[in-house]
Amino acid sequence: MQLFSAKGASETSMQEIAEVCGMSKGSLYLHFKSKEELEKSIYEHIIGRIKDEILRVDNDPLLEPREQLRKQAEVLLIHFMEIREFLLKQFHD
């Protein structure tokens, strides 16, 4: 995600990704068949983290609707700030 944030997915090579991860390119290909598959897994990871936290807020029986909405918005904003550069680069790619 760091490389995709800085250079964009189209300008990032699997070799660069492997180097940043401290593994060989061949080992990286054992985990992901392509850069597109790796990119998809990043999106799925981000979605999963956000969804899990939103569901945790949804399932809290002690929260009033107003507090529930506030906490859901907080989850989204915090995650957006964490992945802001990644998202902006993806939108421009």
CSV table of N, CA, C and O in Angstrom, one decimal:
chain,number,residue,atom,x,y,z
A,1,MET,N,0.8,-1.2,0.0
A,1,MET,CA,0.0,0.0,0.0
A,1,MET,C,0.9,1.3,0.0
A,1,MET,O,0.5,2.2,-0.6
A,2,GLN,N,2.0,1.2,0.7
A,2,GLN,CA,2.9,2.3,0.7
A,2,GLN,C,3.4,2.7,-0.7
A,2,GLN,O,3.4,3.8,-1.1
A,3,LEU,N,3.8,1.7,-1.5
A,3,LEU,CA,4.3,2.0,-2.8
A,3,LEU,C,3.1,2.5,-3.7
A,3,LEU,O,3.3,3.4,-4.5
A,4,PHE,N,2.0,1.8,-3.6
A,4,PHE,CA,0.9,2.3,-4.4
A,4,PHE,C,0.4,3.7,-4.1
A,4,PHE,O,0.0,4.4,-4.9
A,5,SER,N,0.6,4.1,-2.8
A,5,SER,CA,0.3,5.4,-2.4
A,5,SER,C,1.3,6.4,-3.0
A,5,SER,O,0.9,7.5,-3.3
A,6,ALA,N,2.5,6.1,-3.0
A,6,ALA,CA,3.5,7.0,-3.5
A,6,ALA,C,3.6,7.1,-5.0
A,6,ALA,O,3.7,8.1,-5.6
A,7,LYS,N,3.5,5.9,-5.7
A,7,LYS,CA,3.7,5.9,-7.2
A,7,LYS,C,2.5,5.5,-8.0
A,7,LYS,O,2.5,5.7,-9.2
A,8,GLY,N,1.5,4.9,-7.3
A,8,GLY,CA,0.4,4.4,-8.1
A,8,GLY,C,0.6,3.0,-8.4
A,8,GLY,O,1.8,2.5,-8.6
A,9,ALA,N,-0.4,2.2,-8.6
A,9,ALA,CA,-0.3,0.8,-8.9
A,9,ALA,C,0.4,0.5,-10.2
A,9,ALA,O,1.2,-0.3,-10.4
A,10,SER,N,0.0,1.3,-11.2
A,10,SER,CA,0.5,1.1,-12.6
A,10,SER,C,2.0,1.4,-12.7
A,10,SER,O,2.7,0.8,-13.5
A,11,GLU,N,2.5,2.2,-11.8
A,11,GLU,CA,4.0,2.6,-11.8
A,11,GLU,C,4.8,1.8,-10.8
A,11,GLU,O,6.0,2.0,-10.7
A,12,THR,N,4.2,0.9,-10.1
A,12,THR,CA,4.9,0.1,-9.1
A,12,THR,C,5.1,-1.3,-9.7
A,12,THR,O,4.2,-2.0,-10.2
A,13,SER,N,6.3,-1.8,-9.6
A,13,SER,CA,6.6,-3.2,-10.1
A,13,SER,C,6.5,-4.2,-8.9
A,13,SER,O,6.7,-3.9,-7.8
A,14,MET,N,6.3,-5.4,-9.3
A,14,MET,CA,6.3,-6.5,-8.3
A,14,MET,C,7.7,-6.6,-7.7
A,14,MET,O,7.8,-7.0,-6.5
A,15,GLN,N,8.7,-6.3,-8.4
A,15,GLN,CA,10.1,-6.4,-7.8
A,15,GLN,C,10.2,-5.4,-6.7
A,15,GLN,O,10.8,-5.7,-5.6
A,16,GLU,N,9.7,-4.1,-6.9
A,16,GLU,CA,9.7,-3.1,-5.9
A,16,GLU,C,9.0,-3.5,-4.6
A,16,GLU,O,9.4,-3.3,-3.5
A,17,ILE,N,7.8,-4.1,-4.9
A,17,ILE,CA,7.0,-4.6,-3.8
A,17,ILE,C,7.7,-5.7,-3.0
A,17,ILE,O,7.7,-5.6,-1.7
A,18,ALA,N,8.3,-6.6,-3.7
A,18,ALA,CA,9.0,-7.7,-3.0
A,18,ALA,C,10.2,-7.1,-2.2
A,18,ALA,O,10.4,-7.5,-1.0
A,19,GLU,N,10.9,-6.2,-2.7
A,19,GLU,CA,12.0,-5.5,-2.0
A,19,GLU,C,11.5,-4.9,-0.7
A,19,GLU,O,12.1,-5.0,0.4
A,20,VAL,N,10.5,-4.1,-0.8
A,20,VAL,CA,9.9,-3.4,0.4
A,20,VAL,C,9.4,-4.4,1.4
A,20,VAL,O,9.6,-4.2,2.6
A,21,CYS,N,8.9,-5.5,1.0
A,21,CYS,CA,8.4,-6.6,1.9
A,21,CYS,C,9.5,-7.5,2.4
A,21,CYS,O,9.3,-8.3,3.3
A,22,GLY,N,10.7,-7.3,1.9
A,22,GLY,CA,11.9,-8.1,2.3
A,22,GLY,C,11.8,-9.6,1.9
A,22,GLY,O,12.2,-10.5,2.6
A,23,MET,N,11.3,-9.8,0.7
A,23,MET,CA,11.2,-11.1,0.1
A,23,MET,C,11.6,-11.1,-1.4
A,23,MET,O,11.7,-10.0,-2.0
A,24,SER,N,11.7,-12.3,-1.9
A,24,SER,CA,12.1,-12.4,-3.3
A,24,SER,C,10.8,-12.2,-4.1
A,24,SER,O,9.7,-12.4,-3.7
A,25,LYS,N,11.0,-11.8,-5.4
A,25,LYS,CA,9.9,-11.6,-6.3
A,25,LYS,C,9.1,-13.0,-6.5
A,25,LYS,O,7.9,-13.0,-6.5
A,26,GLY,N,9.9,-14.1,-6.5
A,26,GLY,CA,9.3,-15.4,-6.7
A,26,GLY,C,8.4,-15.7,-5.5
A,26,GLY,O,7.3,-16.3,-5.7
A,27,SER,N,8.9,-15.4,-4.3
A,27,SER,CA,8.1,-15.6,-3.1
A,27,SER,C,6.8,-14.8,-3.1
A,27,SER,O,5.7,-15.3,-2.7
A,28,LEU,N,6.9,-13.6,-3.6
A,28,LEU,CA,5.7,-12.7,-3.7
A,28,LEU,C,4.7,-13.3,-4.6
A,28,LEU,O,3.5,-13.4,-4.3
A,29,TYR,N,5.2,-13.9,-5.7
A,29,TYR,CA,4.3,-14.5,-6.7
A,29,TYR,C,3.6,-15.8,-6.1
A,29,TYR,O,2.6,-16.3,-6.7
A,30,LEU,N,4.2,-16.4,-5.1
A,30,LEU,CA,3.6,-17.6,-4.5
A,30,LEU,C,2.3,-17.1,-3.7
A,30,LEU,O,1.4,-17.9,-3.6
A,31,HIS,N,2.3,-15.9,-3.3
A,31,HIS,CA,1.2,-15.3,-2.5
A,31,HIS,C,0.1,-14.7,-3.4
A,31,HIS,O,-1.1,-14.7,-3.2
A,32,PHE,N,0.6,-14.0,-4.4
A,32,PHE,CA,-0.2,-13.2,-5.4
A,32,PHE,C,0.2,-13.6,-6.8
A,32,PHE,O,1.3,-13.4,-7.1
A,33,LYS,N,-0.8,-14.0,-7.6
A,33,LYS,CA,-0.5,-14.3,-9.0
A,33,LYS,C,-0.1,-13.1,-9.9
A,33,LYS,O,0.5,-13.3,-10.9
A,34,SER,N,-0.6,-12.0,-9.4
A,34,SER,CA,-0.4,-10.7,-10.2
A,34,SER,C,-0.5,-9.5,-9.3
A,34,SER,O,-0.9,-9.6,-8.2
A,35,LYS,N,0.0,-8.4,-9.9
A,35,LYS,CA,-0.1,-7.1,-9.1
A,35,LYS,C,-1.6,-6.8,-8.9
A,35,LYS,O,-2.0,-6.2,-7.9
A,36,GLU,N,-2.4,-7.1,-9.9
A,36,GLU,CA,-3.9,-6.8,-9.8
A,36,GLU,C,-4.5,-7.6,-8.6
A,36,GLU,O,-5.3,-7.1,-7.9
A,37,GLU,N,-4.1,-8.9,-8.5
A,37,GLU,CA,-4.6,-9.7,-7.4
A,37,GLU,C,-4.1,-9.1,-6.0
A,37,GLU,O,-4.9,-9.1,-5.0
A,38,LEU,N,-2.9,-8.6,-6.0
A,38,LEU,CA,-2.3,-8.0,-4.7
A,38,LEU,C,-3.1,-6.7,-4.4
A,38,LEU,O,-3.5,-6.5,-3.3
A,39,GLU,N,-3.4,-5.9,-5.5
A,39,GLU,CA,-4.1,-4.7,-5.3
A,39,GLU,C,-5.5,-5.0,-4.8
A,39,GLU,O,-6.1,-4.3,-3.9
A,40,LYS,N,-6.2,-6.0,-5.4
A,40,LYS,CA,-7.5,-6.4,-4.9
A,40,LYS,C,-7.5,-6.8,-3.5
A,40,LYS,O,-8.4,-6.5,-2.7
A,41,SER,N,-6.4,-7.5,-3.0
A,41,SER,CA,-6.3,-8.0,-1.6
A,41,SER,C,-6.2,-6.8,-0.7
A,41,SER,O,-6.7,-6.8,0.4
A,42,ILE,N,-5.5,-5.7,-1.2
A,42,ILE,CA,-5.4,-4.5,-0.3
A,42,ILE,C,-6.8,-3.9,-0.1
A,42,ILE,O,-7.2,-3.5,1.0
A,43,TYR,N,-7.5,-3.8,-1.2
A,43,TYR,CA,-8.9,-3.2,-1.1
A,43,TYR,C,-9.8,-4.1,-0.2
A,43,TYR,O,-10.5,-3.6,0.7
A,44,GLU,N,-9.7,-5.4,-0.3
A,44,GLU,CA,-10.5,-6.3,0.5
A,44,GLU,C,-10.1,-6.2,2.0
A,44,GLU,O,-10.9,-6.2,2.9
A,45,HIS,N,-8.8,-6.0,2.2
A,45,HIS,CA,-8.3,-5.8,3.6
A,45,HIS,C,-8.9,-4.5,4.2
A,45,HIS,O,-9.3,-4.5,5.4
A,46,ILE,N,-8.8,-3.5,3.5
A,46,ILE,CA,-9.3,-2.2,3.9
A,46,ILE,C,-10.8,-2.3,4.2
A,46,ILE,O,-11.3,-1.8,5.3
A,47,ILE,N,-11.5,-2.8,3.3
A,47,ILE,CA,-13.0,-2.9,3.4
A,47,ILE,C,-13.3,-3.8,4.6
A,47,ILE,O,-14.2,-3.4,5.4
A,48,GLY,N,-12.6,-4.9,4.8
A,48,GLY,CA,-12.8,-5.8,6.0
A,48,GLY,C,-12.6,-5.1,7.3
A,48,GLY,O,-13.4,-5.2,8.2
A,49,ARG,N,-11.5,-4.3,7.4
A,49,ARG,CA,-11.2,-3.6,8.6
A,49,ARG,C,-12.3,-2.6,9.0
A,49,ARG,O,-12.8,-2.5,10.1
A,50,ILE,N,-12.8,-1.8,8.0
A,50,ILE,CA,-13.8,-0.8,8.2
A,50,ILE,C,-15.1,-1.5,8.5
A,50,ILE,O,-15.8,-1.1,9.5
A,51,LYS,N,-15.5,-2.5,7.8
A,51,LYS,CA,-16.7,-3.2,8.0
A,51,LYS,C,-16.8,-3.8,9.4
A,51,LYS,O,-17.8,-3.7,10.1
A,52,ASP,N,-15.7,-4.5,9.9
A,52,ASP,CA,-15.6,-5.0,11.2
A,52,ASP,C,-15.9,-4.0,12.3
A,52,ASP,O,-16.6,-4.2,13.2
A,53,GLU,N,-15.2,-2.8,12.1
A,53,GLU,CA,-15.4,-1.8,13.2
A,53,GLU,C,-16.8,-1.2,13.1
A,53,GLU,O,-17.4,-0.9,14.2
A,54,ILE,N,-17.4,-1.0,11.9
A,54,ILE,CA,-18.7,-0.5,11.8
A,54,ILE,C,-19.7,-1.5,12.5
A,54,ILE,O,-20.6,-1.1,13.2
A,55,LEU,N,-19.5,-2.8,12.2
A,55,LEU,CA,-20.4,-3.8,12.8
A,55,LEU,C,-20.3,-3.8,14.3
A,55,LEU,O,-21.3,-4.1,15.0
A,56,ARG,N,-19.1,-3.6,14.8
A,56,ARG,CA,-18.9,-3.6,16.3
A,56,ARG,C,-19.7,-2.5,16.9
A,56,ARG,O,-20.4,-2.6,17.9
A,57,VAL,N,-19.7,-1.3,16.2
A,57,VAL,CA,-20.5,-0.2,16.7
A,57,VAL,C,-22.0,-0.5,16.5
A,57,VAL,O,-22.8,-0.3,17.5
A,58,ASP,N,-22.4,-1.1,15.4
A,58,ASP,CA,-23.8,-1.5,15.2
A,58,ASP,C,-24.3,-2.4,16.2
A,58,ASP,O,-25.5,-2.4,16.6
A,59,ASN,N,-23.5,-3.3,16.7
A,59,ASN,CA,-23.9,-4.4,17.6
A,59,ASN,C,-23.8,-4.0,19.1
A,59,ASN,O,-24.0,-4.8,19.9
A,60,ASP,N,-23.4,-2.8,19.4
A,60,ASP,CA,-23.3,-2.3,20.7
A,60,ASP,C,-24.6,-1.9,21.3
A,60,ASP,O,-25.2,-0.8,20.9
A,61,PRO,N,-25.3,-2.7,22.1
A,61,PRO,CA,-26.6,-2.4,22.5
A,61,PRO,C,-26.7,-1.2,23.5
A,61,PRO,O,-27.8,-0.7,23.7
A,62,LEU,N,-25.6,-0.8,24.0
A,62,LEU,CA,-25.6,0.3,24.9
A,62,LEU,C,-25.6,1.7,24.3
A,62,LEU,O,-25.8,2.7,24.9
A,63,LEU,N,-25.4,1.7,22.9
A,63,LEU,CA,-25.3,3.0,22.2
A,63,LEU,C,-26.7,3.5,21.7
A,63,LEU,O,-27.4,2.7,21.1
A,64,GLU,N,-26.9,4.7,22.0
A,64,GLU,CA,-28.1,5.4,21.5
A,64,GLU,C,-27.9,5.7,20.0
A,64,GLU,O,-26.7,5.8,19.6
A,65,PRO,N,-28.9,5.8,19.2
A,65,PRO,CA,-28.7,6.0,17.7
A,65,PRO,C,-27.8,7.2,17.4
A,65,PRO,O,-26.9,7.1,16.5
A,66,ARG,N,-27.9,8.3,18.2
A,66,ARG,CA,-27.0,9.5,17.9
A,66,ARG,C,-25.5,9.1,18.1
A,66,ARG,O,-24.7,9.5,17.3
A,67,GLU,N,-25.3,8.4,19.2
A,67,GLU,CA,-23.9,8.0,19.6
A,67,GLU,C,-23.4,7.0,18.6
A,67,GLU,O,-22.2,7.0,18.2
A,68,GLN,N,-24.3,6.1,18.2
A,68,GLN,CA,-23.9,5.1,17.2
A,68,GLN,C,-23.5,5.8,15.8
A,68,GLN,O,-22.4,5.4,15.3
A,69,LEU,N,-24.2,6.7,15.4
A,69,LEU,CA,-23.9,7.4,14.2
A,69,LEU,C,-22.6,8.2,14.3
A,69,LEU,O,-21.7,8.1,13.4
A,70,ARG,N,-22.4,8.8,15.4
A,70,ARG,CA,-21.1,9.5,15.7
A,70,ARG,C,-19.9,8.6,15.7
A,70,ARG,O,-18.9,8.9,15.0
A,71,LYS,N,-20.1,7.4,16.3
A,71,LYS,CA,-19.0,6.5,16.3
A,71,LYS,C,-18.7,5.9,14.9
A,71,LYS,O,-17.6,5.6,14.6
A,72,GLN,N,-19.8,5.6,14.2
A,72,GLN,CA,-19.6,5.1,12.8
A,72,GLN,C,-18.9,6.2,11.9
A,72,GLN,O,-18.0,5.8,11.2
A,73,ALA,N,-19.2,7.4,12.1
A,73,ALA,CA,-18.6,8.5,11.3
A,73,ALA,C,-17.1,8.6,11.7
A,73,ALA,O,-16.2,8.7,10.9
A,74,GLU,N,-16.8,8.4,13.0
A,74,GLU,CA,-15.5,8.5,13.5
A,74,GLU,C,-14.6,7.3,12.9
A,74,GLU,O,-13.5,7.5,12.5
A,75,VAL,N,-15.2,6.1,12.9
A,75,VAL,CA,-14.5,5.0,12.3
A,75,VAL,C,-14.1,5.3,10.8
A,75,VAL,O,-13.0,5.1,10.4
A,76,LEU,N,-15.1,5.8,10.1
A,76,LEU,CA,-14.8,6.1,8.7
A,76,LEU,C,-13.8,7.2,8.5
A,76,LEU,O,-12.9,7.1,7.7
A,77,LEU,N,-13.9,8.2,9.3
A,77,LEU,CA,-12.9,9.3,9.2
A,77,LEU,C,-11.5,8.9,9.6
A,77,LEU,O,-10.5,9.2,8.9
A,78,ILE,N,-11.4,8.1,10.6
A,78,ILE,CA,-10.1,7.6,11.0
A,78,ILE,C,-9.4,6.8,10.0
A,78,ILE,O,-8.3,6.9,9.6
A,79,HIS,N,-10.2,5.8,9.4
A,79,HIS,CA,-9.7,5.0,8.3
A,79,HIS,C,-9.4,5.8,7.1
A,79,HIS,O,-8.4,5.6,6.4
A,80,PHE,N,-10.2,6.8,6.8
A,80,PHE,CA,-9.9,7.6,5.6
A,80,PHE,C,-8.6,8.3,5.8
A,80,PHE,O,-7.8,8.4,4.9
A,81,MET,N,-8.4,8.9,7.0
A,81,MET,CA,-7.1,9.6,7.2
A,81,MET,C,-5.9,8.6,7.1
A,81,MET,O,-4.9,9.0,6.6
A,82,GLU,N,-6.1,7.4,7.6
A,82,GLU,CA,-5.0,6.4,7.5
A,82,GLU,C,-4.6,6.1,6.1
A,82,GLU,O,-3.5,5.8,5.8
A,83,ILE,N,-5.6,6.0,5.2
A,83,ILE,CA,-5.4,5.5,3.8
A,83,ILE,C,-5.6,6.6,2.8
A,83,ILE,O,-5.6,6.4,1.6
A,84,ARG,N,-5.6,7.9,3.3
A,84,ARG,CA,-5.9,9.0,2.4
A,84,ARG,C,-5.0,9.1,1.2
A,84,ARG,O,-5.5,9.2,0.0
A,85,GLU,N,-3.7,9.0,1.3
A,85,GLU,CA,-2.7,9.0,0.2
A,85,GLU,C,-2.9,7.9,-0.8
A,85,GLU,O,-2.9,8.1,-2.0
A,86,PHE,N,-3.2,6.7,-0.2
A,86,PHE,CA,-3.5,5.5,-1.0
A,86,PHE,C,-4.7,5.8,-1.9
A,86,PHE,O,-4.7,5.6,-3.1
A,87,LEU,N,-5.8,6.2,-1.3
A,87,LEU,CA,-7.0,6.5,-2.0
A,87,LEU,C,-6.9,7.6,-3.1
A,87,LEU,O,-7.4,7.4,-4.2
A,88,LEU,N,-6.2,8.6,-2.7
A,88,LEU,CA,-6.1,9.7,-3.7
A,88,LEU,C,-5.3,9.3,-4.9
A,88,LEU,O,-5.6,9.6,-6.0
A,89,LYS,N,-4.2,8.5,-4.7
A,89,LYS,CA,-3.4,8.0,-5.8
A,89,LYS,C,-4.2,7.0,-6.7
A,89,LYS,O,-4.2,7.0,-7.9
A,90,GLN,N,-5.1,6.2,-6.0
A,90,GLN,CA,-5.9,5.2,-6.7
A,90,GLN,C,-6.9,6.0,-7.6
A,90,GLN,O,-7.2,5.6,-8.7
A,91,PHE,N,-7.5,7.0,-7.1
A,91,PHE,CA,-8.5,7.8,-7.8
A,91,PHE,C,-7.9,8.5,-9.0
A,91,PHE,O,-8.5,8.6,-10.1
A,92,HIS,N,-6.6,8.8,-9.0
A,92,HIS,CA,-5.9,9.5,-10.1
A,92,HIS,C,-5.3,8.5,-11.0
A,92,HIS,O,-5.0,8.9,-12.2
A,93,ASP,N,-5.2,7.3,-10.6
A,93,ASP,CA,-4.5,6.2,-11.5
A,93,ASP,C,-5.4,5.8,-12.6
A,93,ASP,O,-6.5,5.6,-12.6
